[in-house]
Short mmCIF file of C-alpha atoms in Angstrom, two decimals:
data_model
loop_
_atom_site.label_atom_id
_atom_site.label_comp_id
_atom_site.label_asym_id
_atom_site.label_seq_id
_atom_site.Cartn_x
_atom_site.Cartn_y
_atom_site.Cartn_z
CA MET A 1 -0.07 -0.04 -0.20
CA ASP A 2 1.29 3.38 -0.67
CA SER A 3 2.06 5.98 1.99
CA PRO A 4 -0.88 8.06 2.80
CA VAL A 5 1.61 11.18 2.84
CA LYS A 6 2.42 10.40 -0.59
CA ASP A 7 -1.16 9.90 -1.78
CA ILE A 8 -2.41 13.04 -0.05
CA ALA A 9 0.55 15.33 -0.96
CA ALA A 10 0.08 14.29 -4.61
CA GLY A 11 -2.95 16.21 -4.83
CA ALA A 12 -1.63 19.38 -3.56
CA PRO A 13 -0.79 22.28 -5.51
CA THR A 14 2.46 23.08 -6.70
CA SER A 15 2.50 26.79 -6.69
CA ALA A 16 0.35 29.83 -6.56
CA GLY A 17 0.98 32.03 -9.32
CA THR A 18 4.20 34.13 -10.37
CA THR A 19 6.03 37.16 -9.94
CA ALA A 20 6.02 40.19 -12.39
CA ALA A 21 9.08 41.78 -13.43
CA GLY A 22 10.06 44.84 -11.63
CA GLY A 23 9.91 47.31 -14.90
CA THR A 24 12.79 48.45 -17.40
CA VAL A 25 15.61 50.74 -17.17
CA THR A 26 16.37 53.18 -20.12
CA GLY A 27 19.33 55.14 -19.97
CA GLY A 28 19.48 55.34 -16.11
CA THR A 29 16.12 56.15 -15.72
CA ALA A 30 13.35 54.00 -14.88
CA THR A 31 10.27 53.79 -16.95
CA GLY A 32 7.33 54.48 -14.63
CA GLY A 33 4.57 53.32 -16.34
CA THR A 34 5.84 49.72 -16.49
CA ALA A 35 6.93 49.66 -12.84
CA THR A 36 3.53 50.81 -11.76
CA GLY A 37 2.03 48.18 -13.99
CA ALA A 38 4.44 45.49 -12.78
CA GLY A 39 3.86 46.44 -9.19
CA ALA A 40 0.14 46.10 -9.47
CA SER A 41 0.38 42.83 -11.51
CA THR A 42 2.59 41.45 -8.42
CA ALA A 43 0.09 42.85 -5.76
CA SER A 44 -2.59 41.20 -7.38
CA SER A 45 -0.67 37.74 -7.99
CA THR A 46 0.25 37.97 -4.27
CA ALA A 47 -3.61 38.60 -3.31
CA SER A 48 -4.64 35.80 -5.60
CA ALA A 49 -1.86 33.47 -4.24
CA ARG A 50 -2.81 34.17 -0.50
CA ALA A 51 -6.64 33.50 -1.41
CA THR A 52 -5.50 29.86 -3.22
CA ARG A 53 -3.66 29.01 0.04
CA LEU A 54 -6.37 30.21 2.41
CA GLY A 55 -9.16 28.37 0.50
CA PRO A 56 -8.84 24.75 1.87
CA VAL A 57 -8.30 25.71 5.01
CA ALA A 58 -11.58 27.76 5.28
CA LEU A 59 -13.22 24.77 3.97
CA VAL A 60 -11.92 22.78 6.88
CA VAL A 61 -13.13 25.24 9.42
CA ALA A 62 -16.41 25.67 7.88
CA GLY A 63 -16.94 21.85 7.80
CA GLY A 64 -15.72 21.68 11.42
CA LEU A 65 -18.66 24.29 12.49
CA SER A 66 -21.16 22.65 10.44
CA VAL A 67 -20.53 19.08 11.97
CA GLN A 68 -20.15 20.42 15.67
CA PHE A 69 -23.34 22.18 15.54
CA GLY A 70 -25.08 19.47 13.79
CA SER A 71 -23.71 17.38 16.59
CA ALA A 72 -25.35 19.41 19.08
CA VAL A 73 -28.79 18.90 17.09
CA ALA A 74 -28.05 15.13 17.14
CA VAL A 75 -27.98 15.13 20.93
CA LEU A 76 -31.33 16.80 21.06
CA LEU A 77 -32.54 13.88 18.99
CA MET A 78 -30.91 10.91 20.99
CA PRO A 79 -33.88 10.72 23.55
CA ARG A 80 -36.28 9.75 20.31
CA ALA A 81 -34.23 7.35 18.16
CA GLY A 82 -31.21 6.34 20.61
CA ALA A 83 -27.32 6.76 19.67
CA LEU A 84 -27.50 4.26 16.95
CA GLY A 85 -30.59 5.42 15.49
CA VAL A 86 -29.20 8.75 15.16
CA VAL A 87 -26.15 7.55 13.19
CA THR A 88 -28.52 5.36 10.96
CA LEU A 89 -30.83 8.44 10.14
CA ARG A 90 -27.56 10.80 9.73
CA LEU A 91 -25.92 8.40 7.12
CA VAL A 92 -28.98 6.99 5.34
CA LEU A 93 -30.34 10.43 4.77
CA ALA A 94 -27.08 12.01 3.99
CA ALA A 95 -26.50 9.20 1.25
CA ALA A 96 -29.88 9.73 -0.10
CA VAL A 97 -29.11 13.46 -0.58
CA LEU A 98 -25.81 12.88 -1.96
CA LEU A 99 -26.76 10.21 -4.47
CA ILE A 100 -29.89 12.65 -5.83
CA VAL A 101 -27.54 15.56 -6.13
CA CYS A 102 -24.47 14.01 -7.64
CA ARG A 103 -25.91 10.90 -9.38
CA PRO A 104 -22.42 9.33 -9.64
CA LYS A 105 -21.84 6.98 -12.46
CA VAL A 106 -20.94 3.27 -11.19
CA ARG A 107 -19.02 2.23 -14.45
CA GLY A 108 -15.49 2.86 -15.85
CA TYR A 109 -13.85 2.21 -12.32
CA GLY A 110 -11.35 -0.39 -11.36
CA ARG A 111 -11.01 -2.87 -8.14
CA ALA A 112 -8.74 -0.31 -6.60
CA ASP A 113 -11.30 2.41 -6.82
CA TRP A 114 -13.97 0.43 -5.38
CA GLY A 115 -11.78 -0.67 -2.58
CA THR A 116 -11.11 2.92 -1.84
CA VAL A 117 -14.93 3.67 -1.79
CA VAL A 118 -15.41 0.59 0.56
CA ALA A 119 -12.67 1.71 3.02
CA PHE A 120 -13.92 5.28 2.93
CA GLY A 121 -17.46 4.21 3.63
CA THR A 122 -16.41 1.92 6.36
CA ALA A 123 -14.43 4.33 8.01
CA MET A 124 -17.32 6.80 8.12
CA ALA A 125 -19.72 4.38 9.51
CA GLY A 126 -17.01 3.36 12.17
CA MET A 127 -16.26 6.68 13.01
CA ASN A 128 -19.91 7.61 13.74
CA ILE A 129 -20.98 4.44 15.51
CA LEU A 130 -17.94 4.43 17.65
CA PHE A 131 -18.43 8.01 18.78
CA TYR A 132 -22.13 8.09 19.43
CA GLN A 133 -21.55 4.90 21.48
CA ALA A 134 -18.71 6.94 23.45
CA ALA A 135 -20.97 9.93 24.02
CA ASP A 136 -23.55 7.70 25.53
CA ARG A 137 -21.24 6.63 27.99
CA ILE A 138 -19.03 9.62 28.65
CA PRO A 139 -19.22 13.39 28.68
CA LEU A 140 -19.33 14.75 25.29
CA GLY A 141 -16.47 17.03 25.61
CA ALA A 142 -14.12 14.17 26.86
CA ALA A 143 -15.28 12.11 23.98
CA VAL A 144 -14.43 14.78 21.35
CA THR A 145 -11.14 15.23 23.27
CA LEU A 146 -10.31 11.52 23.16
CA GLU A 147 -11.50 11.28 19.17
CA VAL A 148 -9.34 13.95 18.20
CA LEU A 149 -6.08 12.28 19.19
CA GLY A 150 -6.47 9.99 16.11
CA PRO A 151 -5.79 12.96 13.78
CA LEU A 152 -3.24 14.39 16.12
CA VAL A 153 -1.41 11.24 15.86
CA LEU A 154 -1.61 10.94 12.10
CA SER A 155 -0.23 14.67 12.07
CA VAL A 156 2.96 13.49 14.21
CA ILE A 157 3.44 10.24 12.08
CA ALA A 158 2.88 11.91 8.76
CA SER A 159 4.96 15.29 9.40
CA ARG A 160 8.30 15.50 7.96
CA ARG A 161 8.91 18.95 9.25
CA LEU A 162 9.51 19.81 13.04
CA MET A 163 7.27 22.87 13.22
CA ASN A 164 4.38 20.55 12.64
CA LEU A 165 5.44 18.43 15.47
CA LEU A 166 5.61 21.49 17.48
CA TRP A 167 2.02 22.50 16.35
CA ALA A 168 0.92 18.96 16.87
CA GLY A 169 2.26 18.96 20.52
CA LEU A 170 0.64 22.29 21.42
CA ALA A 171 -2.89 21.31 20.20
CA LEU A 172 -2.41 17.95 22.01
CA GLY A 173 -2.18 19.91 25.30
CA GLY A 174 -4.84 21.86 24.54
CA VAL A 175 -7.28 18.56 23.71
CA LEU A 176 -5.92 17.43 26.87
CA LEU A 177 -6.67 20.29 29.17
CA LEU A 178 -10.00 20.50 27.55
CA GLY A 179 -10.36 16.88 28.88
CA GLY A 180 -10.29 18.74 32.46
CA GLY A 181 -7.80 15.94 33.65
CA GLY A 182 -10.51 13.32 34.59
CA PHE A 183 -9.75 10.66 32.23
CA ASP A 184 -9.30 8.44 35.03
CA ARG A 185 -12.90 8.69 36.14
CA LEU A 186 -14.12 8.03 32.79
CA ASP A 187 -16.17 4.60 31.92
CA PRO A 188 -13.10 2.69 30.30
CA VAL A 189 -15.58 1.13 27.62
CA GLY A 190 -16.50 4.84 26.64
CA ALA A 191 -12.98 5.91 26.58
CA ALA A 192 -12.29 2.74 24.35
CA PHE A 193 -14.96 3.45 21.96
CA ALA A 194 -13.70 7.17 21.66
CA LEU A 195 -10.16 6.20 21.03
CA GLY A 196 -11.50 3.80 18.56
CA ALA A 197 -13.54 6.73 16.66
CA GLY A 198 -10.23 8.55 16.62
CA ALA A 199 -8.62 5.74 14.70
CA MET A 200 -11.39 5.75 12.09
CA TRP A 201 -11.14 9.36 12.05
CA ALA A 202 -7.39 9.25 11.05
CA THR A 203 -8.55 6.54 8.48
CA TYR A 204 -11.18 8.77 7.28
CA ILE A 205 -8.89 11.54 6.48
CA VAL A 206 -6.40 9.20 4.25
CA PHE A 207 -9.34 7.72 2.39
CA SER A 208 -11.20 10.84 1.81
CA ALA A 209 -8.12 12.25 0.21
CA ARG A 210 -7.62 9.10 -2.19
CA THR A 211 -11.45 9.18 -3.07
CA GLY A 212 -11.27 12.58 -3.81
CA ARG A 213 -8.40 12.12 -6.51
CA ARG A 214 -9.85 8.91 -8.11
CA PHE A 215 -13.51 10.13 -8.35
CA PRO A 216 -14.79 13.51 -10.14
CA GLN A 217 -16.63 16.14 -7.72
CA ALA A 218 -18.38 14.36 -4.82
CA ASP A 219 -19.02 11.26 -6.70
CA GLY A 220 -16.91 9.04 -4.56
CA LEU A 221 -18.29 10.56 -1.26
CA ALA A 222 -21.80 9.90 -2.48
CA LEU A 223 -21.04 6.23 -3.08
CA ALA A 224 -19.08 5.79 0.07
CA MET A 225 -21.80 7.23 2.30
CA ALA A 226 -24.26 4.93 0.80
CA PHE A 227 -21.85 2.04 1.82
CA GLY A 228 -21.69 3.36 5.11
CA ALA A 229 -25.46 3.90 5.61
CA VAL A 230 -26.18 0.07 4.52
CA LEU A 231 -23.52 -0.83 7.24
CA SER A 232 -25.07 1.11 9.82
CA LEU A 233 -28.79 0.26 8.83
CA PRO A 234 -28.98 -3.10 10.79
CA PHE A 235 -27.60 -1.41 13.98
CA GLY A 236 -30.15 1.50 13.79
CA ILE A 237 -33.38 -0.67 13.18
CA VAL A 238 -32.27 -3.02 16.27
CA GLU A 239 -32.16 -0.14 18.56
CA ALA A 240 -34.87 2.12 17.13
CA GLY A 241 -37.24 0.11 14.93
CA ASP A 242 -39.94 2.03 13.95
CA LYS A 243 -39.09 5.17 15.76
CA LEU A 244 -36.99 5.97 12.53
CA LEU A 245 -40.21 6.57 10.72
CA VAL A 246 -41.82 9.28 12.88
CA PRO A 247 -41.99 12.34 10.52
CA SER A 248 -40.64 14.92 13.32
CA THR A 249 -37.66 12.20 13.98
CA ILE A 250 -36.99 12.16 10.11
CA GLY A 251 -37.02 15.87 9.84
CA LEU A 252 -34.40 16.37 12.97
CA GLY A 253 -32.42 13.43 11.54
CA LEU A 254 -32.27 15.21 7.93
CA CYS A 255 -31.01 18.35 9.50
CA VAL A 256 -28.22 16.24 11.41
CA ALA A 257 -27.70 14.52 7.94
CA LEU A 258 -26.95 17.92 6.24
CA MET A 259 -25.19 19.64 9.01
CA SER A 260 -22.98 16.88 10.10
CA SER A 261 -22.41 14.72 7.03
CA VAL A 262 -23.25 16.26 3.56
CA LEU A 263 -21.93 19.53 4.18
CA PRO A 264 -18.56 18.95 6.27
CA TYR A 265 -17.55 15.87 4.25
CA THR A 266 -17.89 17.46 1.07
CA LEU A 267 -16.03 20.64 2.04
CA GLU A 268 -13.07 18.46 3.77
CA LEU A 269 -12.94 16.02 0.60
CA LEU A 270 -12.29 19.40 -1.38
CA ALA A 271 -10.19 20.58 1.00
CA LEU A 272 -7.84 17.33 1.22
CA ARG A 273 -7.35 17.61 -2.72
CA ARG A 274 -5.16 20.67 -1.92
CA LEU A 275 -4.08 20.35 1.85
CA PRO A 276 -1.13 18.35 3.23
CA ALA A 277 -1.99 15.48 5.49
CA PRO A 278 -0.24 16.93 8.50
CA THR A 279 -1.75 20.65 8.10
CA PHE A 280 -5.31 19.02 7.82
CA ALA A 281 -4.90 16.73 10.99
CA ILE A 282 -3.92 19.60 13.07
CA LEU A 283 -6.81 21.57 11.94
CA MET A 284 -9.01 18.82 13.07
CA SER A 285 -7.90 19.88 16.67
CA LEU A 286 -10.08 22.79 16.15
CA GLU A 287 -13.26 20.33 16.66
CA PRO A 288 -13.21 20.36 20.46
CA ALA A 289 -13.24 24.21 20.58
CA ILE A 290 -16.01 24.24 18.14
CA ALA A 291 -17.79 21.54 19.87
CA ALA A 292 -17.32 23.70 23.19
CA THR A 293 -18.70 26.80 21.64
CA ALA A 294 -21.96 24.60 20.04
CA GLY A 295 -22.58 23.21 23.31
CA PHE A 296 -22.63 26.68 25.15
CA LEU A 297 -24.70 28.04 22.41
CA VAL A 298 -27.10 25.38 21.74
CA LEU A 299 -27.17 23.15 24.88
CA SER A 300 -26.35 25.77 27.25
CA GLN A 301 -23.27 24.33 28.48
CA ALA A 302 -21.06 26.76 30.23
CA LEU A 303 -17.26 27.08 29.66
CA SER A 304 -14.90 27.41 32.61
CA LEU A 305 -11.44 29.54 32.50
CA THR A 306 -9.49 26.25 31.95
CA ASP A 307 -11.88 25.32 28.95
CA ALA A 308 -11.43 28.81 27.42
CA LEU A 309 -7.34 28.24 27.97
CA ALA A 310 -7.46 25.11 26.28
CA ILE A 311 -9.61 26.34 23.27
CA ALA A 312 -7.04 29.23 22.95
CA LEU A 313 -4.12 26.51 22.79
CA VAL A 314 -5.99 24.74 20.29
CA ILE A 315 -6.58 27.69 17.89
CA ALA A 316 -3.06 28.93 18.30
CA ALA A 317 -1.87 25.43 17.12
CA SER A 318 -4.42 25.56 14.14
CA MET A 319 -3.30 29.21 13.43
CA GLY A 320 0.48 27.96 13.49
CA ALA A 321 -0.33 25.07 11.17
CA VAL A 322 -1.85 27.38 8.66
CA ARG A 323 1.00 29.68 8.63
CA THR A 324 3.46 26.78 8.10
CA GLN A 325 1.61 25.66 5.10
CA MET A 326 1.50 29.22 3.78
CA LYS A 327 5.10 29.55 4.08
CA ARG A 328 5.85 26.01 2.33
CA VAL A 329 3.66 26.87 -0.44
CA SER A 330 5.19 30.25 -0.93
CA ALA A 331 8.61 28.81 -1.45
CA LEU A 332 7.71 26.28 -4.09
CA PRO A 333 9.05 27.40 -7.37
CA PRO A 334 6.51 29.12 -9.98
CA GLN A 335 4.92 26.82 -12.56
CA ALA A 336 6.36 27.12 -15.91
#
């Protein structure tokens, strides 16, 4: 199997524009019009390059906001359908929306392509099932904190730069602080589910990138979501039964599906086509901070001073990762 870093880096852009010439000199006098035009062109090129670099970062942040506020809505839905019922509603309805919108082609793909879809769909289903099982046993903040360790470990393993290790360590400190130091009091089964969800999250990152390169637009995501929905369906039926067919429950489930699956997965798939694995993985450490904000605004869960400090550490690590990525892209030679 090819290296995940190699696979993901292959989809990254090589450069973001060229530098204009600084003008011409005739008889010791610079031609002002040419210099002015070149300066304007350079400024425009720089602005365009910066927007190109920030684009995938904005996609990841928007996806995080969507998925965590969708998770807050899912908490409100759990008393009606149970944890596994919510997972089934989320994946089945999200798959239906994506299949209708994308109408992906199923012909013309090889065994490796379908293997990637199966792995991606399995990772999505496993990540959701394990996380909601964890949230059913331990506090949501602790569950998210343990889950995010998966992408952080991926960041450390995949990184080839010392600075990325530094940002990963800072983010790790933040998410551990957000856990409040109470991990020794957690239900060990719930903690194990959360760690398993983190492993599935890291797997999701790798196969999301591969799927994005093998299939056009969001076709691969739609097919993988459908496979994940099929995997989750028996669990949801066993736990919730005909409660899944209540119209109001379906309505809330559709809201969760759009906010927690369709929108964030699409945004992240697009981002992973242009963002290296280490940077993306560290940006994923924003999730506990966003989750804490969503809990405060939607579920009236107050933030302590320790929580605020933890969020600040996580955001600082994410900002550092973004700046490191921007400098790396700027240092690359311009395209011919």
